[in-house]
Short mmCIF file of C-alpha atoms in Angstrom, two decimals:
data_model
loop_
_atom_site.label_atom_id
_atom_site.label_comp_id
_atom_site.label_asym_id
_atom_site.label_seq_id
_atom_site.Cartn_x
_atom_site.Cartn_y
_atom_site.Cartn_z
CA MET A 1 0.83 -24.90 -4.89
CA ARG A 2 -2.36 -23.22 -3.90
CA ALA A 3 -2.99 -19.60 -4.90
CA ALA A 4 -5.78 -16.99 -5.27
CA VAL A 5 -6.57 -16.11 -9.03
CA MET A 6 -9.16 -13.58 -10.24
CA TYR A 7 -11.25 -14.41 -13.35
CA GLY A 8 -13.51 -11.35 -13.45
CA ALA A 9 -15.43 -8.97 -11.15
CA GLY A 10 -16.37 -10.65 -7.90
CA ASP A 11 -14.79 -14.03 -9.07
CA VAL A 12 -11.67 -14.89 -7.03
CA ARG A 13 -10.85 -18.66 -6.73
CA VAL A 14 -8.22 -20.57 -4.92
CA GLU A 15 -6.71 -23.17 -7.12
CA ASN A 16 -3.77 -25.29 -7.78
CA ARG A 17 -0.96 -23.72 -9.93
CA PRO A 18 2.62 -24.80 -10.83
CA ALA A 19 5.04 -24.46 -8.13
CA PRO A 20 7.51 -21.53 -8.55
CA ARG A 21 11.02 -22.37 -9.65
CA ILE A 22 14.27 -20.50 -10.38
CA VAL A 23 13.98 -19.12 -13.85
CA GLN A 24 16.77 -16.56 -14.01
CA SER A 25 19.89 -16.75 -12.02
CA ALA A 26 18.86 -13.67 -10.01
CA ASP A 27 15.52 -15.12 -8.81
CA ALA A 28 14.62 -16.33 -5.45
CA VAL A 29 11.57 -18.64 -4.48
CA VAL A 30 10.04 -17.42 -1.20
CA ARG A 31 7.57 -19.50 0.72
CA VAL A 32 4.86 -17.10 1.78
CA VAL A 33 4.17 -16.66 5.63
CA ALA A 34 1.70 -13.84 5.24
CA SER A 35 0.12 -11.90 2.59
CA CYS A 36 -3.11 -9.65 2.30
CA VAL A 37 -5.65 -8.06 0.30
CA CYS A 38 -4.98 -4.45 -1.04
CA GLY A 39 -7.45 -1.74 -1.47
CA SER A 40 -6.18 -1.46 -5.06
CA ASP A 41 -7.32 -5.08 -5.50
CA LEU A 42 -10.74 -4.12 -5.04
CA TRP A 43 -10.85 -2.04 -8.30
CA PRO A 44 -10.42 -5.15 -10.57
CA TYR A 45 -12.62 -7.12 -8.16
CA ALA A 46 -15.53 -4.53 -8.80
CA SER A 47 -14.87 -4.16 -12.59
CA MET A 48 -12.56 -6.71 -14.29
CA PRO A 49 -14.15 -8.21 -17.35
CA ALA A 50 -14.60 -11.89 -17.10
CA ALA A 51 -11.72 -13.96 -18.66
CA ASP A 52 -11.02 -17.65 -19.34
CA ALA A 53 -7.23 -17.25 -17.96
CA GLY A 54 -7.27 -15.96 -14.39
CA ARG A 55 -4.99 -13.32 -13.10
CA PRO A 56 -2.82 -14.39 -9.94
CA MET A 57 -3.51 -11.86 -7.21
CA GLY A 58 -1.56 -10.14 -4.40
CA HIS A 59 1.47 -7.85 -4.29
CA GLU A 60 2.14 -7.64 -0.46
CA PHE A 61 3.81 -10.50 1.22
CA LEU A 62 6.52 -11.72 3.48
CA GLY A 63 7.99 -15.05 3.68
CA VAL A 64 11.07 -17.43 3.93
CA VAL A 65 13.62 -17.97 1.14
CA GLU A 66 13.44 -21.49 -0.02
CA GLU A 67 15.90 -21.32 -2.88
CA ALA A 68 18.05 -18.67 -4.54
CA GLY A 69 19.62 -18.43 -7.90
CA ALA A 70 23.32 -18.53 -8.64
CA ASP A 71 23.59 -14.78 -8.87
CA VAL A 72 21.93 -14.09 -5.62
CA THR A 73 24.49 -13.16 -3.09
CA GLY A 74 22.68 -11.28 -0.39
CA LEU A 75 20.07 -13.99 0.74
CA ARG A 76 20.15 -17.65 1.48
CA ALA A 77 17.56 -20.35 2.22
CA GLY A 78 16.05 -19.80 5.49
CA ASP A 79 16.05 -15.77 5.45
CA LEU A 80 12.68 -14.10 6.43
CA VAL A 81 12.17 -11.37 3.89
CA VAL A 82 9.56 -8.70 3.07
CA ALA A 83 8.88 -7.90 -0.43
CA PRO A 84 7.99 -4.40 -1.64
CA PHE A 85 4.99 -4.49 -3.96
CA THR A 86 6.90 -4.31 -7.11
CA TYR A 87 10.11 -5.99 -7.95
CA SER A 88 13.41 -4.05 -8.95
CA ASP A 89 16.93 -4.49 -9.52
CA ASN A 90 17.98 -1.63 -7.19
CA THR A 91 20.84 -0.66 -9.50
CA CYS A 92 19.38 1.16 -12.47
CA ASP A 93 19.30 5.01 -12.76
CA TYR A 94 15.80 5.20 -11.51
CA CYS A 95 16.46 3.05 -8.56
CA VAL A 96 19.49 5.04 -7.65
CA LYS A 97 17.35 8.04 -7.47
CA GLY A 98 15.12 6.24 -5.11
CA LEU A 99 12.39 5.67 -7.82
CA HIS A 100 12.19 1.93 -7.73
CA ILE A 101 8.57 1.98 -8.99
CA SER A 102 10.08 3.02 -12.27
CA CYS A 103 12.84 0.45 -12.33
CA ARG A 104 13.85 -0.25 -15.87
CA ASN A 105 14.06 -4.01 -15.24
CA GLY A 106 11.28 -4.08 -12.56
CA GLY A 107 7.62 -5.27 -12.79
CA ARG A 108 4.41 -6.36 -11.06
CA TYR A 109 3.52 -9.48 -9.28
CA GLY A 110 0.86 -11.49 -10.86
CA PHE A 111 1.94 -10.34 -14.36
CA ASP A 112 4.37 -11.50 -17.14
CA GLY A 113 4.82 -15.15 -15.62
CA VAL A 114 5.51 -13.93 -12.08
CA ASP A 115 3.36 -15.34 -9.21
CA GLY A 116 1.03 -13.25 -7.00
CA GLY A 117 1.61 -12.88 -3.47
CA GLN A 118 -1.62 -14.41 -2.30
CA GLY A 119 -0.35 -18.00 -2.53
CA GLU A 120 1.88 -20.49 -1.02
CA ALA A 121 5.18 -19.38 -2.75
CA VAL A 122 6.42 -16.69 -5.18
CA ARG A 123 9.22 -16.43 -7.53
CA VAL A 124 10.77 -13.07 -6.91
CA PRO A 125 12.81 -11.58 -9.80
CA TYR A 126 15.94 -9.57 -8.80
CA ALA A 127 15.81 -10.99 -5.41
CA ASP A 128 18.83 -9.12 -4.15
CA GLY A 129 17.42 -5.75 -5.40
CA THR A 130 14.02 -6.51 -4.23
CA LEU A 131 13.81 -8.43 -1.06
CA VAL A 132 14.74 -6.99 2.42
CA LYS A 133 15.87 -9.39 5.13
CA LEU A 134 14.38 -9.34 8.52
CA PRO A 135 15.91 -9.88 11.82
CA VAL A 136 13.13 -11.53 13.46
CA GLU A 137 11.76 -15.19 13.39
CA ALA A 138 8.85 -16.25 11.22
CA ASP A 139 6.46 -16.44 14.11
CA SER A 140 7.30 -12.92 15.45
CA ALA A 141 4.51 -10.88 16.90
CA LEU A 142 5.86 -8.11 14.68
CA LEU A 143 4.87 -9.86 11.45
CA PRO A 144 1.73 -7.81 10.54
CA SER A 145 3.60 -4.51 10.99
CA LEU A 146 6.51 -5.77 8.98
CA LEU A 147 4.06 -6.98 6.11
CA ALA A 148 2.64 -3.44 6.20
CA LEU A 149 6.05 -2.10 5.01
CA SER A 150 5.41 -4.04 1.67
CA ASP A 151 2.84 -1.42 0.60
CA VAL A 152 0.44 0.35 3.08
CA MET A 153 2.98 1.94 5.35
CA THR A 154 5.58 2.78 2.67
CA THR A 155 2.68 4.29 0.69
CA GLY A 156 1.62 6.32 3.61
CA HIS A 157 5.03 7.50 4.19
CA HIS A 158 5.42 8.45 0.47
CA GLY A 159 2.42 10.57 0.77
CA ALA A 160 3.66 12.46 3.92
CA VAL A 161 7.07 12.92 2.34
CA THR A 162 5.88 14.19 -0.95
CA ALA A 163 3.48 16.45 0.65
CA GLY A 164 6.43 17.94 2.53
CA VAL A 165 5.07 17.17 5.95
CA GLY A 166 7.33 18.36 8.70
CA ARG A 167 7.40 19.35 12.41
CA GLY A 168 4.58 21.54 13.51
CA ASP A 169 2.50 21.30 10.34
CA THR A 170 -1.21 21.02 9.87
CA VAL A 171 -2.10 18.01 7.55
CA LEU A 172 -5.39 16.91 5.94
CA VAL A 173 -5.66 13.20 5.10
CA VAL A 174 -8.46 12.36 2.90
CA GLY A 175 -9.59 8.74 3.19
CA ASP A 176 -9.93 6.21 6.21
CA GLY A 177 -8.73 3.20 4.43
CA ALA A 178 -5.56 1.34 5.43
CA VAL A 179 -3.44 3.75 3.27
CA GLY A 180 -5.06 6.81 4.71
CA LEU A 181 -4.60 5.58 8.21
CA CYS A 182 -0.93 4.77 7.60
CA ALA A 183 -0.59 8.30 6.02
CA VAL A 184 -1.88 9.65 9.49
CA LEU A 185 0.76 7.60 11.20
CA ALA A 186 3.42 8.71 8.82
CA ALA A 187 2.48 12.31 9.32
CA HIS A 188 2.36 11.95 13.02
CA ARG A 189 5.91 10.29 12.93
CA LEU A 190 7.27 13.33 10.93
CA GLY A 191 6.04 15.59 13.59
CA ALA A 192 2.86 17.10 12.23
CA GLU A 193 1.03 19.05 15.05
CA ARG A 194 -2.42 18.75 13.72
CA ILE A 195 -3.80 16.10 11.48
CA VAL A 196 -7.40 16.20 10.19
CA LEU A 197 -8.76 12.86 9.01
CA ALA A 198 -11.55 12.97 6.53
CA GLY A 199 -13.50 9.72 6.99
CA ARG A 200 -16.88 8.40 8.24
CA HIS A 201 -16.27 4.92 9.41
CA THR A 202 -16.05 5.21 13.32
CA ALA A 203 -13.95 2.09 13.91
CA ARG A 204 -11.46 3.39 11.31
CA THR A 205 -11.32 7.00 12.40
CA ASP A 206 -10.99 5.82 15.95
CA LEU A 207 -7.71 3.97 14.86
CA GLY A 208 -6.64 7.01 13.11
CA ARG A 209 -7.01 8.85 16.38
CA ASP A 210 -4.84 6.28 17.80
CA PHE A 211 -2.31 6.86 14.94
CA GLY A 212 -2.11 10.46 15.59
CA ALA A 213 -5.30 12.32 13.99
CA THR A 214 -6.34 15.22 16.07
CA ASP A 215 -9.72 15.72 14.29
CA VAL A 216 -12.10 13.75 12.30
CA VAL A 217 -14.46 15.32 9.72
CA ALA A 218 -17.18 12.78 8.66
CA GLU A 219 -19.03 15.12 6.23
CA ARG A 220 -18.38 14.88 2.69
CA GLY A 221 -18.65 17.24 -0.35
CA GLU A 222 -19.04 20.92 0.18
CA VAL A 223 -20.17 20.38 3.77
CA GLY A 224 -17.14 18.53 4.52
CA ILE A 225 -14.77 21.11 2.89
CA ALA A 226 -16.44 23.89 5.05
CA ARG A 227 -16.02 21.85 7.99
CA ILE A 228 -12.35 21.37 7.45
CA ARG A 229 -11.87 24.99 6.59
CA GLU A 230 -13.79 25.92 9.76
CA LEU A 231 -11.34 23.83 11.88
CA THR A 232 -8.29 24.71 10.34
CA GLY A 233 -8.73 27.92 8.03
CA GLY A 234 -7.49 25.93 5.20
CA VAL A 235 -4.51 23.42 5.02
CA ASP A 236 -1.14 23.62 3.34
CA LYS A 237 -0.53 19.93 3.07
CA VAL A 238 -3.09 17.24 2.05
CA ILE A 239 -2.70 13.75 1.38
CA GLU A 240 -5.37 12.20 -0.80
CA ALA A 241 -5.64 8.49 -0.04
CA VAL A 242 -8.77 7.29 -1.95
CA GLY A 243 -8.31 7.86 -5.71
CA THR A 244 -11.78 8.95 -6.55
CA ARG A 245 -12.82 12.51 -8.13
CA PRO A 246 -14.88 13.63 -4.96
CA ALA A 247 -11.91 12.65 -2.80
CA LEU A 248 -9.64 15.06 -5.16
CA ASP A 249 -12.25 17.70 -5.10
CA THR A 250 -12.18 17.70 -1.25
CA ALA A 251 -8.52 18.07 -1.31
CA LEU A 252 -8.66 20.87 -3.79
CA GLY A 253 -11.48 22.55 -1.78
CA ALA A 254 -9.51 22.40 1.59
CA VAL A 255 -6.06 23.29 0.27
CA LEU A 256 -4.67 26.92 0.72
CA ASP A 257 -3.37 28.61 -2.53
CA GLY A 258 0.37 27.66 -2.94
CA GLY A 259 -0.32 24.42 -0.92
CA THR A 260 0.48 20.83 -1.77
CA ILE A 261 -1.57 17.79 -2.48
CA SER A 262 -0.13 14.37 -2.61
CA ARG A 263 -2.15 11.84 -4.36
CA LEU A 264 -1.78 8.14 -3.11
CA GLY A 265 -5.08 6.59 -4.07
CA VAL A 266 -4.96 4.99 -7.63
CA PRO A 267 -7.02 7.34 -9.77
CA GLN A 268 -10.30 6.06 -10.79
CA TYR A 269 -10.59 8.93 -13.37
CA GLU A 270 -8.87 9.95 -16.34
CA VAL A 271 -9.90 13.66 -16.52
CA GLY A 272 -9.14 15.99 -13.73
CA PRO A 273 -9.19 19.69 -12.99
CA ILE A 274 -6.28 21.44 -14.77
CA GLY A 275 -7.79 24.71 -16.09
CA PRO A 276 -7.31 28.22 -15.09
CA GLY A 277 -8.86 28.07 -11.71
CA LEU A 278 -6.43 25.57 -10.40
CA PHE A 279 -3.53 27.38 -12.43
CA MET A 280 -4.14 30.58 -10.69
CA ARG A 281 -4.03 29.05 -7.30
CA ASN A 282 -0.53 27.77 -7.58
CA ILE A 283 -1.30 24.32 -6.15
CA ASN A 284 1.33 21.75 -6.19
CA LEU A 285 -0.04 18.28 -7.14
CA THR A 286 2.44 15.44 -6.38
CA GLY A 287 2.53 11.99 -5.07
CA GLY A 288 1.96 8.84 -7.11
CA ALA A 289 2.89 5.08 -6.72
CA SER A 290 5.16 4.70 -3.76
CA PRO A 291 8.79 3.52 -4.44
CA ALA A 292 8.21 1.04 -1.45
CA ARG A 293 11.78 -0.41 -1.70
CA ALA A 294 13.24 3.10 -1.06
CA TYR A 295 11.58 3.37 2.21
CA ILE A 296 11.51 -0.18 4.02
CA GLU A 297 14.94 0.13 5.53
CA HIS A 298 14.23 3.59 6.61
CA LEU A 299 11.01 2.65 8.49
CA LEU A 300 12.20 -0.75 9.68
CA PRO A 301 13.94 0.44 12.78
CA ASP A 302 10.74 2.13 14.06
CA VAL A 303 8.67 -1.07 13.51
CA LEU A 304 11.03 -3.21 15.16
CA ASP A 305 11.38 -1.04 18.35
CA GLY A 306 7.45 -0.32 18.28
CA THR A 307 7.70 3.14 17.61
CA ILE A 308 5.04 2.69 14.84
CA THR A 309 2.56 -0.29 14.77
CA PRO A 310 1.08 -0.12 11.17
CA GLY A 311 -0.02 -3.71 11.44
CA ARG A 312 -2.92 -2.63 13.45
CA VAL A 313 -4.61 -1.94 9.96
CA PHE A 314 -5.08 -5.75 9.76
CA ASP A 315 -8.39 -6.39 11.54
CA GLN A 316 -9.10 -9.85 10.48
CA THR A 317 -7.08 -12.92 9.36
CA PHE A 318 -8.26 -15.44 6.74
CA THR A 319 -6.59 -18.76 5.57
CA LEU A 320 -5.57 -18.81 1.90
CA ASP A 321 -8.57 -21.10 1.04
CA ARG A 322 -10.88 -18.27 2.39
CA ALA A 323 -9.30 -15.59 0.15
CA PRO A 324 -12.70 -15.27 -1.71
CA ASP A 325 -14.38 -14.51 1.70
CA ALA A 326 -11.45 -11.81 2.31
CA TYR A 327 -12.29 -10.04 -0.86
CA ARG A 328 -16.11 -10.06 0.02
CA ALA A 329 -15.55 -8.80 3.53
CA MET A 330 -13.35 -5.84 2.23
CA ALA A 331 -15.56 -5.04 -0.61
CA ASP A 332 -18.56 -4.85 1.78
CA ARG A 333 -16.47 -2.78 4.19
CA GLN A 334 -16.77 -5.36 6.94
CA VAL A 335 -13.03 -5.55 7.01
CA LEU A 336 -10.35 -2.77 6.90
CA LYS A 337 -7.67 -4.85 5.58
CA ALA A 338 -7.54 -8.62 5.37
CA LEU A 339 -4.39 -10.64 6.33
CA ILE A 340 -3.93 -13.89 4.64
CA ARG A 341 -1.94 -16.76 6.19
CA PRO A 342 -1.42 -19.71 3.76
#
């Protein structure tokens, strides 16, 4: 089968790999209908050391079950399914608590002999626990929004939930990438009255306004913080959707004492502010990697009836053979989020 493989920074190739097959009785083989490039894929694209053995890429996909192992009872060949961005058994103590990202038997696509999602097919471990069956056909116009449930929409929702967003709230979202825009959509869905989006790319912030942002702050650093405070007087709830220290500093500068910051962006730093200044402000730091599997069925009805349309973050479609172009376009900020069709 054909699949995208990363060999180092800036080096993504589409090559032939062994077709996936059932290895464990709980596995399923899924023929990919749609996948995409994630913002988190761009971090290794910028910095991964060159290697002789490539890493299969992609962790967001939906597709059709081609084969299921003997212990798979909830799925059968022909079912259209969406895969959360990690696999999980959905039965361990962490999964029962809704923390599927920490599943004791779970893992990540593209590692430990598991295929990446940016290919023609994927072997999915713990298929019953991982995959969610979709009640539409494989040619449905809803596919982009259903694909967004694999990661970006469930991640944005995780930020809004962990920040404690509720009806009538004022919320700051730092970052106008796909996750930040989905965080705007999630905060609006939960009833936030005012949503300030910190971002400077007009095409993206315009979409953010469509998703529910009431204000946009393009300035950065201290100037941006001052502008946010001028607009709001400071905010109680912040969703940081970038993962850099400047983004965290903006969140810390804008949040009120006693407020909450939910971090969604994968941190690109090891040392953060934890000293007396932050301690005295009683700021709550929360968030983290989304347990996407816990949210998919909760959000699915709103996608199916058109209440939310997170698939609008996909602004360009590439064939699988053009996956290297998709990476370049996203890295160069020519594309917000690239959808890949095998």
